[in-house]
Short mmCIF file of C-alpha atoms and ligand atoms in Angstrom, two decimals:
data_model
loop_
_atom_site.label_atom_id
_atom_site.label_comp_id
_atom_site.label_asym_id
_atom_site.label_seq_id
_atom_site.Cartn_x
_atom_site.Cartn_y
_atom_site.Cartn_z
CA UNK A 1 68.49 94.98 159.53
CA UNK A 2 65.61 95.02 162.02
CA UNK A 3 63.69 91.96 163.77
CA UNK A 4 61.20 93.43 165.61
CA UNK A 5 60.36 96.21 163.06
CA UNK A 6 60.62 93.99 160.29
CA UNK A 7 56.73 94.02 158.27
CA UNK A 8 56.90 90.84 158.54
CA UNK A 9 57.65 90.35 162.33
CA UNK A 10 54.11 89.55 163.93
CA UNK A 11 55.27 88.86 167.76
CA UNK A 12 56.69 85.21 166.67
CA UNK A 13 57.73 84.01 170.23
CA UNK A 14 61.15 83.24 169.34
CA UNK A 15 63.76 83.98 166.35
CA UNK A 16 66.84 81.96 166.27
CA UNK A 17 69.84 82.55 164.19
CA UNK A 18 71.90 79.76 163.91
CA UNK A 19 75.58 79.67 162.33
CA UNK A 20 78.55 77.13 162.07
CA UNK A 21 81.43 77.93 160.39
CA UNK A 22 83.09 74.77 160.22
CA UNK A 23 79.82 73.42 158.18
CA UNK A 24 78.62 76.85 156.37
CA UNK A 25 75.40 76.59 158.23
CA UNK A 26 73.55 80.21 158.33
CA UNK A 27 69.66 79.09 159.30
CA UNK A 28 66.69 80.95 160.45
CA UNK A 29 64.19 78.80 162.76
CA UNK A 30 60.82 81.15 163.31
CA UNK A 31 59.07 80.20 166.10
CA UNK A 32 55.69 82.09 165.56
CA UNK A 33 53.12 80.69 168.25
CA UNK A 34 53.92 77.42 170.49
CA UNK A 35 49.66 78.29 171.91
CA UNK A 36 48.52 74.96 171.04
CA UNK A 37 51.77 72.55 171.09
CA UNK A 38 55.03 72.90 169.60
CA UNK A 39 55.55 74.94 166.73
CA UNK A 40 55.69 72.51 163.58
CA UNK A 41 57.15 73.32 160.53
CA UNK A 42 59.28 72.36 157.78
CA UNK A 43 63.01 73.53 156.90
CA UNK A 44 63.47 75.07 153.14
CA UNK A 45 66.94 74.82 151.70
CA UNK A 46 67.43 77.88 149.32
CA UNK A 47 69.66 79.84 147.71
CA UNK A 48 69.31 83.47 148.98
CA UNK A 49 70.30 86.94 147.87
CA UNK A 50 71.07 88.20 151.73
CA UNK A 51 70.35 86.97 155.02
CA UNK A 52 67.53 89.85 154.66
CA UNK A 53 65.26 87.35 152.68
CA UNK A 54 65.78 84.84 154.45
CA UNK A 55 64.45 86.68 157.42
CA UNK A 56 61.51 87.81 155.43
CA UNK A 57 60.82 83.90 154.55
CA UNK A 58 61.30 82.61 158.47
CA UNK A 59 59.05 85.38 159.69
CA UNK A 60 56.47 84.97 156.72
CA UNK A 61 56.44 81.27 156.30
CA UNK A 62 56.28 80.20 160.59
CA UNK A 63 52.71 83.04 160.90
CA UNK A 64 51.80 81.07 157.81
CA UNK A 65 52.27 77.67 159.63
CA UNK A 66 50.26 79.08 162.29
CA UNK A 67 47.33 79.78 160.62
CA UNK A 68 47.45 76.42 158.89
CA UNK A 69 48.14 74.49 161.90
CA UNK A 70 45.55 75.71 163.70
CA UNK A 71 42.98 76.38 161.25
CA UNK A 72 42.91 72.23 160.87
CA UNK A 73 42.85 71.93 164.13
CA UNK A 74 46.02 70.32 164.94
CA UNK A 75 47.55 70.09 168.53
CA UNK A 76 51.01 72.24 167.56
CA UNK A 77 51.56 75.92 167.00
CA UNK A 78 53.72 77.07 164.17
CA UNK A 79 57.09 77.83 163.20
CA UNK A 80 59.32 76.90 159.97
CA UNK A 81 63.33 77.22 159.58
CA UNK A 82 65.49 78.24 156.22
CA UNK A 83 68.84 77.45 155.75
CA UNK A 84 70.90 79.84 153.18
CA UNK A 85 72.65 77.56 150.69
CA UNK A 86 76.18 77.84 151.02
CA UNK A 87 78.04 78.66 147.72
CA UNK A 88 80.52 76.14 146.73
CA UNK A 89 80.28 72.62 147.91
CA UNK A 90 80.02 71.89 151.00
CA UNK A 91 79.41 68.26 153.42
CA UNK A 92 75.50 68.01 152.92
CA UNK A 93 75.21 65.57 155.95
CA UNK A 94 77.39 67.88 157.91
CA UNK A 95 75.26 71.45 157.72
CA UNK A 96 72.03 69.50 158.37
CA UNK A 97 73.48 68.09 161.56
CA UNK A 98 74.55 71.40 162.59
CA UNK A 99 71.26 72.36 161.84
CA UNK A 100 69.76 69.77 163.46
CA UNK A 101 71.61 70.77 166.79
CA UNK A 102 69.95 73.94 166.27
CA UNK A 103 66.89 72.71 166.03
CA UNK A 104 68.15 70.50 169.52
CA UNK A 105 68.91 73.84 171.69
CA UNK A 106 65.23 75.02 171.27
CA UNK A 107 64.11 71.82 173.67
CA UNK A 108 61.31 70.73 171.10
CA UNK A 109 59.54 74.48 171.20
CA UNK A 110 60.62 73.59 167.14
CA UNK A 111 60.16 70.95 165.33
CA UNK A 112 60.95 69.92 161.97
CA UNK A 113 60.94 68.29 158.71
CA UNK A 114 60.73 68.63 154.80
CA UNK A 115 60.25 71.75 152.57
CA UNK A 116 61.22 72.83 149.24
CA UNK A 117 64.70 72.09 148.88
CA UNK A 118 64.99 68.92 151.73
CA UNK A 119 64.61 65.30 151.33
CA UNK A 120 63.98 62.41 153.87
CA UNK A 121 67.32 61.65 153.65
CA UNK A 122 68.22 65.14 155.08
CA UNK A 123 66.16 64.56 157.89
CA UNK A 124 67.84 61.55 158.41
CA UNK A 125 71.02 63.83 159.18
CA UNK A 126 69.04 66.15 161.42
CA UNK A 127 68.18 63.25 163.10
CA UNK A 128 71.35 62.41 164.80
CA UNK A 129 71.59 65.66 166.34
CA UNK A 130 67.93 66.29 167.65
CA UNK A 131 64.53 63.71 168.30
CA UNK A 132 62.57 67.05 167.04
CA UNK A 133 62.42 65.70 163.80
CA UNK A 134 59.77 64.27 161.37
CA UNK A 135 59.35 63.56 157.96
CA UNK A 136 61.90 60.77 158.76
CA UNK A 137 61.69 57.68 155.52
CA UNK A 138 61.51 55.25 158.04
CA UNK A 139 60.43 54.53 161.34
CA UNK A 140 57.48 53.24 163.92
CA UNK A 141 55.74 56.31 162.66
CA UNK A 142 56.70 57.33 159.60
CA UNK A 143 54.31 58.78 157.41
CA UNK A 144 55.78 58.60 154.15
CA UNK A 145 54.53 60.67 150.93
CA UNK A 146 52.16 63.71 152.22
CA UNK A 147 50.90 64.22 148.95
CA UNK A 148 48.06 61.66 148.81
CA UNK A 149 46.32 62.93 151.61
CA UNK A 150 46.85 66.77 150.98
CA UNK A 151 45.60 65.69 147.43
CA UNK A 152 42.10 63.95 149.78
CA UNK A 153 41.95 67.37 151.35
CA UNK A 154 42.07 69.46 148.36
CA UNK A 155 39.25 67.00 146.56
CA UNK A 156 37.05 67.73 149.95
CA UNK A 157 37.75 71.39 149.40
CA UNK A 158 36.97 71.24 145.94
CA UNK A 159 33.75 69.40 146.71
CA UNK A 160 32.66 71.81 150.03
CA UNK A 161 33.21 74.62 147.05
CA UNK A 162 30.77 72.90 144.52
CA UNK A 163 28.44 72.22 146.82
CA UNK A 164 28.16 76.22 147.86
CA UNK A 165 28.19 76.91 144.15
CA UNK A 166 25.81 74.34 142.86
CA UNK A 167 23.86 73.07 145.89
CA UNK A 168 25.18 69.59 145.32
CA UNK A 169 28.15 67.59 146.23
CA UNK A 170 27.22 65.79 143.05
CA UNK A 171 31.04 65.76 141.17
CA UNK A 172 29.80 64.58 137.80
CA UNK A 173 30.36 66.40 134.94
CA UNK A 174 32.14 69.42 136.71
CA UNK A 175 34.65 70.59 135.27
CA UNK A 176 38.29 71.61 136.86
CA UNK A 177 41.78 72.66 135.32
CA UNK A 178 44.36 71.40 137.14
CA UNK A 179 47.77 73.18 136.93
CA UNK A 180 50.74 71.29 137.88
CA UNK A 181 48.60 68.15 137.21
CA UNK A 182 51.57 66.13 136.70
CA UNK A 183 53.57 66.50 139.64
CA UNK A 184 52.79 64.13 143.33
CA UNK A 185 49.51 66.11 144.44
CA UNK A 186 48.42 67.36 140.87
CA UNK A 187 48.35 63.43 140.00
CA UNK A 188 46.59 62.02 143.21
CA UNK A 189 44.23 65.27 143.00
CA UNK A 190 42.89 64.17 138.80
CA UNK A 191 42.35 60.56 140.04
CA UNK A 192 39.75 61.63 142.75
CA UNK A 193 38.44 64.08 140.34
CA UNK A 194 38.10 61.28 137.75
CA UNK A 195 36.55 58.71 140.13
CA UNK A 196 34.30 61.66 141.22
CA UNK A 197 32.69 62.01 137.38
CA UNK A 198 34.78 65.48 137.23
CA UNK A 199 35.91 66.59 133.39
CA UNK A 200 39.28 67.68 133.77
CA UNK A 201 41.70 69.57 131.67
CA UNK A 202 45.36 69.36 132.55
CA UNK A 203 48.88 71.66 132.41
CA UNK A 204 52.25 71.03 133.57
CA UNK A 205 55.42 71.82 132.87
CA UNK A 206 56.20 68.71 132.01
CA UNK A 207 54.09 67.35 129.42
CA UNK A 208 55.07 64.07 128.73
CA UNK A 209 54.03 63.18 132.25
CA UNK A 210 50.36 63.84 131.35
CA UNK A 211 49.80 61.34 129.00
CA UNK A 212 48.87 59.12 132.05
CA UNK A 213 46.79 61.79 132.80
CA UNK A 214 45.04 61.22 129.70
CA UNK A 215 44.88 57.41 129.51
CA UNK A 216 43.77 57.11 132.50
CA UNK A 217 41.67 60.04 133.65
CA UNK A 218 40.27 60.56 130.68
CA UNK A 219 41.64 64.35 131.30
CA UNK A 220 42.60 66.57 128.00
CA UNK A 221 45.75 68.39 128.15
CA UNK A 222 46.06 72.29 127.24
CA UNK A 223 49.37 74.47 126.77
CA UNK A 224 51.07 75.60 130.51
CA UNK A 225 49.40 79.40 129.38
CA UNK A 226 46.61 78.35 128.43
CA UNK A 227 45.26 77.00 131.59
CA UNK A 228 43.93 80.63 133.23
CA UNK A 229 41.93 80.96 130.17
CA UNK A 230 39.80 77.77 130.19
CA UNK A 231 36.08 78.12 130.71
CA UNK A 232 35.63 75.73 133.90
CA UNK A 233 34.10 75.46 137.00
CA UNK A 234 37.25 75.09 139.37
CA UNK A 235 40.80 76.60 138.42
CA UNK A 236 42.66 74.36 140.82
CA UNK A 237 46.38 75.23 141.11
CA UNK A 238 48.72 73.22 142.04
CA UNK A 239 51.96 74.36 140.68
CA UNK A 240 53.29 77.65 141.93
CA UNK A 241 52.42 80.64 144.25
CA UNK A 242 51.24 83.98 143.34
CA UNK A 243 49.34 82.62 140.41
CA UNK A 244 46.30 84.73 141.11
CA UNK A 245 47.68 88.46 140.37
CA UNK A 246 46.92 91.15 138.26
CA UNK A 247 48.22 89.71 134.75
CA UNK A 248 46.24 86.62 135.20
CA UNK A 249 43.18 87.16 137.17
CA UNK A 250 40.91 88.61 134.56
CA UNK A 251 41.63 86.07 132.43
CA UNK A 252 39.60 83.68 134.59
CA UNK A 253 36.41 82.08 133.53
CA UNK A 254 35.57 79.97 136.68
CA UNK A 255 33.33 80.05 139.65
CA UNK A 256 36.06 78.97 141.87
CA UNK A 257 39.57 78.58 142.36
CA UNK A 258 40.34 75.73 144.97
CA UNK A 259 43.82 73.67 144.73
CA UNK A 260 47.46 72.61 146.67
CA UNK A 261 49.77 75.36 146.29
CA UNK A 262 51.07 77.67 148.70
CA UNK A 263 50.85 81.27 148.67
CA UNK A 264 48.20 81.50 145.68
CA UNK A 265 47.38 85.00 145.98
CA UNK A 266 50.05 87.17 144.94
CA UNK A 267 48.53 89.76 147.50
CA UNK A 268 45.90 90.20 149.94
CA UNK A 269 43.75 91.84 147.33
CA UNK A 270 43.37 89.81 145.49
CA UNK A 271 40.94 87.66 147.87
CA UNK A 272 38.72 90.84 147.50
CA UNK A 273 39.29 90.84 143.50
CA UNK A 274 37.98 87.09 143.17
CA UNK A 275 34.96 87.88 145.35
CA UNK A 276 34.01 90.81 143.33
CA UNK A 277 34.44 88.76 140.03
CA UNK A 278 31.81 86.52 141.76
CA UNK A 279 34.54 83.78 142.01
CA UNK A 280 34.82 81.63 145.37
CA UNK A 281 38.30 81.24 146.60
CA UNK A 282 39.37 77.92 149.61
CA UNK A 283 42.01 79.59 151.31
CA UNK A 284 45.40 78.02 150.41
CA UNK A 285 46.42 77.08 153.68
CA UNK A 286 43.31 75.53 154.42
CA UNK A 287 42.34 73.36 151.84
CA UNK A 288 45.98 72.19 151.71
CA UNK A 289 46.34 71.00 155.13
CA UNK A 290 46.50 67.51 154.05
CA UNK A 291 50.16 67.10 154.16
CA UNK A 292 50.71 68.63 157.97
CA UNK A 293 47.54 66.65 159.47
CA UNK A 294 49.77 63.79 157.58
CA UNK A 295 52.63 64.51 159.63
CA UNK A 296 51.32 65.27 163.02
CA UNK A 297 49.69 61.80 162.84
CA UNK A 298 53.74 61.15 163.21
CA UNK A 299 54.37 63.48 165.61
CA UNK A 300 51.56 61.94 167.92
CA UNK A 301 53.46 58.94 168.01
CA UNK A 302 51.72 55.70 166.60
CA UNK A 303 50.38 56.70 162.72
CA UNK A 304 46.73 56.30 163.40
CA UNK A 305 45.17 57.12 159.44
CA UNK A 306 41.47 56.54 160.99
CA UNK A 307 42.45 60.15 163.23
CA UNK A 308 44.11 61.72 159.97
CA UNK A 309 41.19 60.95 157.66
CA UNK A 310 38.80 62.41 160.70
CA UNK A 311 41.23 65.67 160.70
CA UNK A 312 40.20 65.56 156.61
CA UNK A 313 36.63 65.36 156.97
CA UNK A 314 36.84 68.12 159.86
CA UNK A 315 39.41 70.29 157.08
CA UNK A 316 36.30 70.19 154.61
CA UNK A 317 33.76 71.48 157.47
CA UNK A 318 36.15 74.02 158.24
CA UNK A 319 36.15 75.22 154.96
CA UNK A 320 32.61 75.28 154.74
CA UNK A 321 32.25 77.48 157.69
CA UNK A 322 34.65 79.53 156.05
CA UNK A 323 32.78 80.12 152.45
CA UNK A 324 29.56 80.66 154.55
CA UNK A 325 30.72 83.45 156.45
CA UNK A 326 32.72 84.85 153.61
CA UNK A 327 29.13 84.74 151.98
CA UNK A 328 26.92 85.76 154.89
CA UNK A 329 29.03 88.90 155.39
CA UNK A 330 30.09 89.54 151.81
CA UNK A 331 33.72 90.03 152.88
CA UNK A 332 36.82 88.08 150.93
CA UNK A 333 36.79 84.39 152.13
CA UNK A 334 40.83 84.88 152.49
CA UNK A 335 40.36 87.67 154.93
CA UNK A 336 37.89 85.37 157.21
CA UNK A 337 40.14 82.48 157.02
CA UNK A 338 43.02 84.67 158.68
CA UNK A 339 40.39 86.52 161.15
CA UNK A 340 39.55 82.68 162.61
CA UNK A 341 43.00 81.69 163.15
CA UNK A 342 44.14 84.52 164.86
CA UNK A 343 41.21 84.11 167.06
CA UNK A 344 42.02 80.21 167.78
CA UNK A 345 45.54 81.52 168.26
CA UNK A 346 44.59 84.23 170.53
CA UNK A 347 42.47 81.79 172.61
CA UNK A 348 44.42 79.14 173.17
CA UNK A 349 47.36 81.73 173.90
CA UNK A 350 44.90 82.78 177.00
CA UNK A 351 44.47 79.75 177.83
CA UNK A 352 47.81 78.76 178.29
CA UNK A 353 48.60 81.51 180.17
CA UNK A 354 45.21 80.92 182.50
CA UNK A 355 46.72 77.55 183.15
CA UNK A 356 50.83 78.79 183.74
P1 NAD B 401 55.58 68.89 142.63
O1 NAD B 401 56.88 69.58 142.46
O2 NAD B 401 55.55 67.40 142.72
O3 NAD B 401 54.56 69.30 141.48
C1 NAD B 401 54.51 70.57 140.92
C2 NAD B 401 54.19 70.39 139.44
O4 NAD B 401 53.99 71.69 138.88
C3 NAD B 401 55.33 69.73 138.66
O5 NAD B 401 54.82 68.66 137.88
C4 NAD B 401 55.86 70.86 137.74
O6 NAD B 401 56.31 70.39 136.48
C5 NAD B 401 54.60 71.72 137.61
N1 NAD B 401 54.86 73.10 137.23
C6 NAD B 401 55.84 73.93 137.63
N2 NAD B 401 55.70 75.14 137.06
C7 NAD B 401 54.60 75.07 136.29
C8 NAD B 401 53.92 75.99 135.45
N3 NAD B 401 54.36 77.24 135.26
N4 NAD B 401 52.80 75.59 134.81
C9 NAD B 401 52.33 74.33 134.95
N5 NAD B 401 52.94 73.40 135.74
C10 NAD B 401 54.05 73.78 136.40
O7 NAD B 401 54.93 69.56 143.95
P2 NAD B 401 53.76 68.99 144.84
O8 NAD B 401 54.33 68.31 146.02
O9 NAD B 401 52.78 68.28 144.00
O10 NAD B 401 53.11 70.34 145.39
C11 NAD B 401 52.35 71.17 144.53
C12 NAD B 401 52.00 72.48 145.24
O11 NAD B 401 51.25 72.18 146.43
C13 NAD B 401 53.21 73.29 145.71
O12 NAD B 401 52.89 74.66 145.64
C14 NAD B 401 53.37 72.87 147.16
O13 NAD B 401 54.01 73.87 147.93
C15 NAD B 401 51.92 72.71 147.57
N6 NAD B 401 51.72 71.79 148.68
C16 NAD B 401 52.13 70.49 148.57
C17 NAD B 401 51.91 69.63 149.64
C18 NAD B 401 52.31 68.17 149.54
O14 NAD B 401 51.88 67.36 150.37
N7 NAD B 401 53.11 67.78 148.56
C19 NAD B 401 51.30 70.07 150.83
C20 NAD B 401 50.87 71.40 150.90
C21 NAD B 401 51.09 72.25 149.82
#
């Protein structure tokens, strides 16, 4: 299996392969850019077919931390780790201290914290092998729950979209289909909406959960399917990646699609797609930076919120800039996104090497 070659391999500064056999650990940390600060990510926990995909994710997921990072302006590059689930069992607090001791020989280039698949309580573990760690429950600067402010962020986004469609920031009576409304940023995400004057329309999984959603947003629940088909102003997902791909895109009756998940187009494309339909698109990792300005407040040491709600406003000027170019130069809004944060990247790469 190649590194270097590998499609996904986009000169990330470091690669680290990390085993223990006495704990089972096999991990992947991807250390794409350390340009603007150490490269900040989180650690998924996932059961993979071959150590082959879990390259493919380390590579993939630390560029995509990048971009984020630096697109909302944050002082730390990017990087992200995956640990292959060990079949059988296996002593949890064990393989996430041998992690964290991998995490320890990269002398903070890496640091990291929750994703899919990792509690606070695992980072707790990490924790007494390395200080690189965030995320932590408790703490002089823990920053709990991201969700509530990447939900803020996504309800800016969702406004600096309405206001390119409609010419107003006015909220009321727009009207947005939330899937995944139920879950932690789908549920902060409908009560901004709701406070807004927004009409919403709600999916999730889990269905029983939504009946909040109805009481006390006021919101009117369709079938999990059903949601790509509603005629709305925003489709805002916030559920699952690759939702936007060929089987569901022409099923869309919207002006925009703005919302939390990761990954939302299933390819490139279909950024140019959307903008051909006439529908505007936030970039994913944009409009969900919410949750990573959350924890570099941590990182920086004392929590400050009135510098993480600044870092918010800034996120929703950013993405303005964004849909104005995209429009300006009639070119997929996805495709400037990633233009701008190669540049920042590039710059601040020069920089650092101007000042080494
Ligand atoms: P969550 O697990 O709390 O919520 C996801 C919700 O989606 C759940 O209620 C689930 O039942 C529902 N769901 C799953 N499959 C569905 C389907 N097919 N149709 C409808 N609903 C479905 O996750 P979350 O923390 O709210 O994150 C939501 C998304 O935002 C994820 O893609 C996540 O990666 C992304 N994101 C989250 C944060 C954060 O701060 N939590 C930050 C950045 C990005």
């Amino acid at each position: 299996m190649s590194v270097l070659e590998h499609p996904s391999f986009d000169n990330h500064e470091k690669v680290l392969f990390a085993t223990d056999e006495k704990t089972g650990l096999k991990a992947i940390i991807g250390v794409h850019s350390t340009a603007r600060g150490p490269a900040c990510g989180g650690c998924r926990f996932w059961t993979y077919d071959s150590s082959a995909d879990a390259l493919d994710d380390a590579l993939r997921l630390s560029q995509g931390m990048s971009y984020k990072n630096v697109m909302a302006d944050l002082p730390i590059g990017g990087g992200k780790s995956v640990i292959m689930k060990p079949q059988g069992s296996f002593d949890r607090d064990a393989l996430f201290q041998a992690f964290g001791r991998a995490v320890d020989a990269l002398n903070g280039n890496y640091i990291t914290a929750e994703d899919v698949g990792v509690s606070p309580d695992d980072m707790v573990s990490v924790y007494k092998a390395t200080r690189h760690v965030t995320g932590l429950p408790e703490g002089k600067a823990a920053s709990g729950d991201p969700s509530p402010v990447t939900a803020e962020g996504v309800f800016r986004g969702i406004r600096a979209c309405v206001k390119r469609a409609t010419g107003s920031d006015d909220m009321t009576g727009i009207r947005v289909a939330v899937q995944g409304a139920a879950g932690h940023v789908g549920t902060y995400l409908c009560g901004h909406l709701s406070r807004a004057g927004a009409e919403i329309i709600v999916a999730d999984m889990n269905v029983d959960a939504l009946q909040k959603h109805v009481k006390e947003f006021g919101a009117t629940i369709v079938d999990k399917d059903a949601i790509y088909d509603q005629e709305v102003d925003v489709f805002a997902p916030c559920a699952l990646g690759s939702i936007i791909n060929p089987d569901t895109i022409d099923r869309l009756k919207v002006r925009m699609v703005a919302g939390a998940a990761n990954n939302q187009l299933a390819t490139r494309e279909m950024g140019a797609e959307l903008q051909r339909r006439g529908i505007l698109y936030a970039p994913d990792y944009v409009i969900n930076a919410g949750g990573i300005i959350n924890v570099t407040g941590e990182i920086r040491g004392d929590y400050d919120p009135a510098w993480v709600k600044q870092k918010l406003v800034n996120l929703e000027a950013t993405l303005g800039e964004i849909l104005d170019r995209a429009e300006n130069e009639g070119r997929p809004s996805n495709v400037i996104a990633d233009e701008m944060a190669r540049a920042r990247i590039e710059e601040a790469a020069a920089s650092k090497a101007a000042a080494a």
